[in-house]
XYZ file of C-alpha atoms in Angstrom:
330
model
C 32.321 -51.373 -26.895
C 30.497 -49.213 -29.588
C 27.406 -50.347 -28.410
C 27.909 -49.666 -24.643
C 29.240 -46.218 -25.659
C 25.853 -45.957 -27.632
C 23.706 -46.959 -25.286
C 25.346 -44.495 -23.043
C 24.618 -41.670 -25.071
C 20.862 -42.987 -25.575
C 20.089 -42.623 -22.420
C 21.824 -39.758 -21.034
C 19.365 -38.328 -24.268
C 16.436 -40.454 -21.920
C 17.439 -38.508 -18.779
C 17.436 -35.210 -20.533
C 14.080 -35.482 -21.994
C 12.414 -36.929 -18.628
C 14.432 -34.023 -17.254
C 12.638 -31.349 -19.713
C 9.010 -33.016 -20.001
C 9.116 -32.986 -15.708
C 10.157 -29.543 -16.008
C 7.541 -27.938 -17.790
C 4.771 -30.172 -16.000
C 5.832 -28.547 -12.503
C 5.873 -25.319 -14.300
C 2.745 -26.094 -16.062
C 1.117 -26.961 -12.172
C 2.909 -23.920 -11.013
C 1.196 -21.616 -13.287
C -1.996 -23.313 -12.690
C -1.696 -23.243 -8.559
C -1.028 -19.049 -9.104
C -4.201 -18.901 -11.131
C -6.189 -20.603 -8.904
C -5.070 -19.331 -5.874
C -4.702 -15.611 -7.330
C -7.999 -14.248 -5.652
C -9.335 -11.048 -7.504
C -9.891 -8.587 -4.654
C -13.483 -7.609 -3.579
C -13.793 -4.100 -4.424
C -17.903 -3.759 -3.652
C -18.368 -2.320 -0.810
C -20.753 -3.285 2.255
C -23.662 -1.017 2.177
C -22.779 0.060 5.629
C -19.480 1.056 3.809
C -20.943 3.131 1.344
C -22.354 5.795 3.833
C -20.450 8.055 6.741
C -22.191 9.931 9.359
C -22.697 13.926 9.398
C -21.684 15.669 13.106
C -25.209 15.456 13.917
C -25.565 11.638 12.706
C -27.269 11.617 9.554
C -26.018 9.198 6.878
C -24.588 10.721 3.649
C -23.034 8.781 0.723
C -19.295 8.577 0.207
C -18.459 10.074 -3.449
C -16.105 7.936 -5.828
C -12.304 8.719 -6.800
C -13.518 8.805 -10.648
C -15.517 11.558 -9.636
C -13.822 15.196 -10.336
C -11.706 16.543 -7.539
C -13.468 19.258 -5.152
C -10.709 19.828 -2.419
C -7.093 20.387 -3.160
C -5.981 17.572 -0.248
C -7.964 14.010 1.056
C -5.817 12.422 3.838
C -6.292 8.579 4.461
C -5.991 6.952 7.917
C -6.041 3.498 8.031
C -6.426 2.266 11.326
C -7.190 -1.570 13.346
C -8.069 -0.977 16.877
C -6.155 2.371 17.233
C -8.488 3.928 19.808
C -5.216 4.749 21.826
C -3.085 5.972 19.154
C -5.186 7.691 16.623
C -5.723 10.619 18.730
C -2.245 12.024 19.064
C -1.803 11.596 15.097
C -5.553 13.152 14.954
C -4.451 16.705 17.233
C -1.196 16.733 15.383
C -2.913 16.786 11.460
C -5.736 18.971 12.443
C -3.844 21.515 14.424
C -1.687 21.695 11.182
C -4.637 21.222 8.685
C -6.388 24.230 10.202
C -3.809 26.683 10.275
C -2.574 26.069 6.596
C -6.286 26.647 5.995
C -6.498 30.067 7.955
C -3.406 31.173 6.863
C -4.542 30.282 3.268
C -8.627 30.247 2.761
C -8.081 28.257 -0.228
C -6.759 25.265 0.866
C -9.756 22.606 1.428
C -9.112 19.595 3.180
C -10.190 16.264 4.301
C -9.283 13.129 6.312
C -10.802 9.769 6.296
C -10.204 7.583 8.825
C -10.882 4.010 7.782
C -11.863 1.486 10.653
C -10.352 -2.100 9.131
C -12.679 -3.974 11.208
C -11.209 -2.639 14.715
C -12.638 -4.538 18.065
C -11.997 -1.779 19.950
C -13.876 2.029 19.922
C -11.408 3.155 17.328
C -14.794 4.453 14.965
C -16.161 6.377 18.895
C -12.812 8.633 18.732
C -12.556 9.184 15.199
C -16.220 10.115 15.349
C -15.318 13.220 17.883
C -13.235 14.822 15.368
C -16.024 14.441 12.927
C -18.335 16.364 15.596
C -15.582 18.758 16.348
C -14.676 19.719 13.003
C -17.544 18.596 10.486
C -18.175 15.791 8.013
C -16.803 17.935 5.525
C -13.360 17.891 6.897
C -13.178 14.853 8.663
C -15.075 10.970 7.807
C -14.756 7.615 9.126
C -15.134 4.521 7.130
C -15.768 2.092 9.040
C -14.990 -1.316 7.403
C -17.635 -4.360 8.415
C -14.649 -6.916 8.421
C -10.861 -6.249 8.533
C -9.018 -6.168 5.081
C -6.257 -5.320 6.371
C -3.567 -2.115 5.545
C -4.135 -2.477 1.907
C -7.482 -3.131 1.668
C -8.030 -0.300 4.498
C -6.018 2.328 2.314
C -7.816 1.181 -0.925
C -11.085 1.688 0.532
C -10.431 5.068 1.664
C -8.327 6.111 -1.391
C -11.646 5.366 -2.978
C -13.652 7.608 -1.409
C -11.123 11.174 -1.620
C -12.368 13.965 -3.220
C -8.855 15.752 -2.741
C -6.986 16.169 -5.609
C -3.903 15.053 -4.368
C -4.347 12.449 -1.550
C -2.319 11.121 1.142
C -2.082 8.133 3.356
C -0.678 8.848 6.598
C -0.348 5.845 9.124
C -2.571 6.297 12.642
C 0.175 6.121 14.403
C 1.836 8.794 14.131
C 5.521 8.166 13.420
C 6.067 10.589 10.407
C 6.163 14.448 11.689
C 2.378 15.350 9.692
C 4.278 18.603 8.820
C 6.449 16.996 6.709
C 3.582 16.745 3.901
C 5.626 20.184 2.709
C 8.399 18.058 1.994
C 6.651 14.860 -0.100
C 4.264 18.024 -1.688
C 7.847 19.565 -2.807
C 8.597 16.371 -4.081
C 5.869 15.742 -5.951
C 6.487 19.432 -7.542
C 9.955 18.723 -8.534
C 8.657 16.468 -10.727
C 8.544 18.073 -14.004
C 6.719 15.493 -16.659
C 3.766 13.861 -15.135
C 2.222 11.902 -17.893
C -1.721 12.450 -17.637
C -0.412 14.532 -13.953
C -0.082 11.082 -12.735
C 2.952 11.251 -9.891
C 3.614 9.647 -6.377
C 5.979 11.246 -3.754
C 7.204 8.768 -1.016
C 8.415 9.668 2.348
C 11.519 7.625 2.882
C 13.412 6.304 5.788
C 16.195 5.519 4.515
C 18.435 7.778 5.631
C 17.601 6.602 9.054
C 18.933 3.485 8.032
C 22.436 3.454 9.730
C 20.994 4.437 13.238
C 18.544 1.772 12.886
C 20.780 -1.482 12.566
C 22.735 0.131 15.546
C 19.403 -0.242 17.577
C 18.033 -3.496 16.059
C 18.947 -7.049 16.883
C 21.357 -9.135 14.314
C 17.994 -11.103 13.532
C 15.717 -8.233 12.934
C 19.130 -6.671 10.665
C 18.968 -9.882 8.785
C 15.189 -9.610 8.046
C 15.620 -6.332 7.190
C 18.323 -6.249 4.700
C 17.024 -9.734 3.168
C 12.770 -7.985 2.630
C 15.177 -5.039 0.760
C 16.849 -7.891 -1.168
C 13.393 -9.166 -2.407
C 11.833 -6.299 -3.000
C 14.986 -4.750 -5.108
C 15.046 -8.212 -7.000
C 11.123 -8.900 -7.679
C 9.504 -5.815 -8.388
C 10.765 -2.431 -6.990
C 13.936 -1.139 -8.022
C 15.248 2.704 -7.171
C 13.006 3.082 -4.279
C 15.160 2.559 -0.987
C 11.906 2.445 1.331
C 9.209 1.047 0.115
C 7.215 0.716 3.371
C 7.028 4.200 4.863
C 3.316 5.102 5.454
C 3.675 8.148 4.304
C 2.574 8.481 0.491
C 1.264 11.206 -1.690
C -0.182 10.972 -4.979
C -2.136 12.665 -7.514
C -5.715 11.670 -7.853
C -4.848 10.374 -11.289
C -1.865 8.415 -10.318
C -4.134 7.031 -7.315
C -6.627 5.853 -9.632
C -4.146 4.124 -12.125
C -2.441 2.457 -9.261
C -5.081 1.205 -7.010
C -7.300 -0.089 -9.698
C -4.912 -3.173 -10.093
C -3.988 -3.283 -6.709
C -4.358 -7.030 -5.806
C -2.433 -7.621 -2.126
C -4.706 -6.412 1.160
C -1.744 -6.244 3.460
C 1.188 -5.311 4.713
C 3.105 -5.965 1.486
C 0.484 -3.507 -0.353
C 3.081 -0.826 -0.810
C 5.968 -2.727 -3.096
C 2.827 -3.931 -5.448
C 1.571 -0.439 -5.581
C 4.844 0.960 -6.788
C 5.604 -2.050 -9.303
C 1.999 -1.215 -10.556
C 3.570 2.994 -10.630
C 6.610 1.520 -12.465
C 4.500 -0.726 -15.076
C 2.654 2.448 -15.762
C 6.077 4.316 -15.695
C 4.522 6.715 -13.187
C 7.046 9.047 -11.910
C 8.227 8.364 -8.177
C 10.453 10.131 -6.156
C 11.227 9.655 -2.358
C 11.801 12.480 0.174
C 13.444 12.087 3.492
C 10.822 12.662 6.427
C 11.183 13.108 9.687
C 10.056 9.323 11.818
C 10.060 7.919 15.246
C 8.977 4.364 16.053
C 6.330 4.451 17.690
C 4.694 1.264 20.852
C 1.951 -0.578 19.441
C 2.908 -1.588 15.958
C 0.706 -4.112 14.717
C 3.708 -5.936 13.035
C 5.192 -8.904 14.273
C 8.475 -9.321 13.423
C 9.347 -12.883 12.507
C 5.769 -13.659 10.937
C 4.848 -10.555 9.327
C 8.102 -10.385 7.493
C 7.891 -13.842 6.271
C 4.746 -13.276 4.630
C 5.786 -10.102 3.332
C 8.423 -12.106 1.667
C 6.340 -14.795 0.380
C 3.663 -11.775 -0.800
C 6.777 -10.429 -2.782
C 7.487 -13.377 -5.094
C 3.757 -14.314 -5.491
C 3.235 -10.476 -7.149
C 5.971 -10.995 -9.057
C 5.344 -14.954 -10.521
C 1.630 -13.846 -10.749
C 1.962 -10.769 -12.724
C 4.300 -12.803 -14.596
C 2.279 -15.715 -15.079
C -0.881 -13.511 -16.341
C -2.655 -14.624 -12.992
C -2.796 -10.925 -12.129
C -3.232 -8.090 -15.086
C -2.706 -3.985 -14.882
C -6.231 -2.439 -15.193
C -7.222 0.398 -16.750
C -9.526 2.243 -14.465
C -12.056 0.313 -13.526
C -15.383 0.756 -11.712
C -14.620 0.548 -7.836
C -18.066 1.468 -6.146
């Protein structure tokens, strides 16, 4: 009887080592499979990428963000195949960007519009705001392959000479005027540690009228991305995906110099970098209407935003991915 007891016990011991030493192998390959598959991004540009073109089509080099600020605002545009859409968002910021200017001489601006590889004559229109305004207030980057959001924003985030920058999406859906409000934001914001600081435009509040319009499904995606987000990396931050950001150079440096993830999922890994840093971000109701055309597919898009959202955090975790200091990005 003793014995059978004893035996018992030895191998329920057995089971529990077996148990532990096939643990930590499958979190040994784990850790292994997120180094190896944890792809540093390609921040060298093309040399086609390095240059714009002047109104009357001369090639000039793009400057770097670790260069000293000489305007007070660059606006970033990213855009894939937006030849439709870009120019409503286009008249709306200029029309504003050129009466804040004549109403105030010394407010300089710019905006880059970034073409992420577009198949379509989105670089043509951008291109007749350069000729109607000057490549001094408005450039196109035009990417030679598609990086996608992220990588688009990056790029162009790169290339600012603003001193406070902002990425606007081509689309259109935030009111441009309400760059007051994330600017007022980013002013209530009384410690700024090296003047790093981000102001978000948020959605949220539009949240409520939303669901009522959405399907149970979409609901269900939407509520369970917030879930991930909240529990991964971003916490305090009720809308993480607006596309309508504004930082200070120096915060924009800090945060896209270990900014890993090209696409649509670029956002929550740019404010986990922020929070790392323990850069200060606030978020500021704007003004948004959904606008035909989105590039987003529902179902798909939000599954690999989800999957994006546990591989920042496991990687980060895991040392696959570090926070850089500012590194060299041209």
């Amino acid at each position: 009887m003793f014995t059978g007891i004893w035996m018992m016990d030895f191998s329920l011991y057995d089971l529990m080592q077996y148990s532990l030493i096939l643990s930590l192998i499958v979190l040994l390959l784990v850790v292994v499979v997120l180094h190896v598959s944890a792809n540093t991004v390609d921040q060298t540009r093309h040399e086609k990428e390095k240059h714009f073109l002047t109104a009357d089509g001369k090639e000039e080099s793009f400057p770097s963000l670790m260069d000293p600020p000489s305007l007070e605002l660059s606006v970033v545009v990213p855009s894939y195949n937006e030849e439709l859409r870009l120019p409503v968002m286009m008249d709306e910021a200029m029309e504003y960007l050129e009466k804040r200017q004549k109403e105030n001489p010394s407010f300089t601006y710019e905006v880059i519009v970034v073409d992420d590889g577009s198949k379509d004559k989105t670089t043509e229109v951008a291109m007749k705001y350069t000729k109607k305004y000057g490549a001094q207030k408005v450039r196109v980057l035009t990417l030679v392959k598609n990086r996608g959001k992220g990588g688009a924003v990056r790029m162009g985030t790169l290339s600012c000479r603003g001193r406070l920058i902002l990425m606007a999406d081509a689309d259109g859906a935030t009111k441009f005027a309400d760059i007051e409000k994330v600017e007022e934001g980013l002013e209530s914001i009384d410690e700024k540690p090296d003047n790093m600081a981000i102001s978000c435009g948020s959605r949220a509040h539009l949240e409520k009228e939303s669901v009522a319009q959405r399907s149970l499904f979409r609901t269900f995606l939407m509520y369970g991305f917030h879930f991930l987000v909240w529990f991964f990396c971003v916490r305090g931050i009720k809308d993480t995906q607006c596309g309508f950001k504004l930082f200070t150079r120096e915060a924009a440096l800090k945060t896209f110099s270990s900014l890993h993830v090209e696409r649509w999922a670029f956002d929550v890994e740019l404010l986990f970098i922020a929070q790392c840093f323990e850069i200060p971000v606030v978020e500021v109701a704007v003004n948004w209407t959904e606008i035909e055309g989105s590039k987003l597919v529902p179902f798909w898009s939000w599954l690999q935003m989800g999957r994006d959202l546990v591989l920042i955090r496991l990687r980060y975790l895991t040392g696959a991915w570090r926070l850089e200091s500012e590194r060299k990005t041209q």
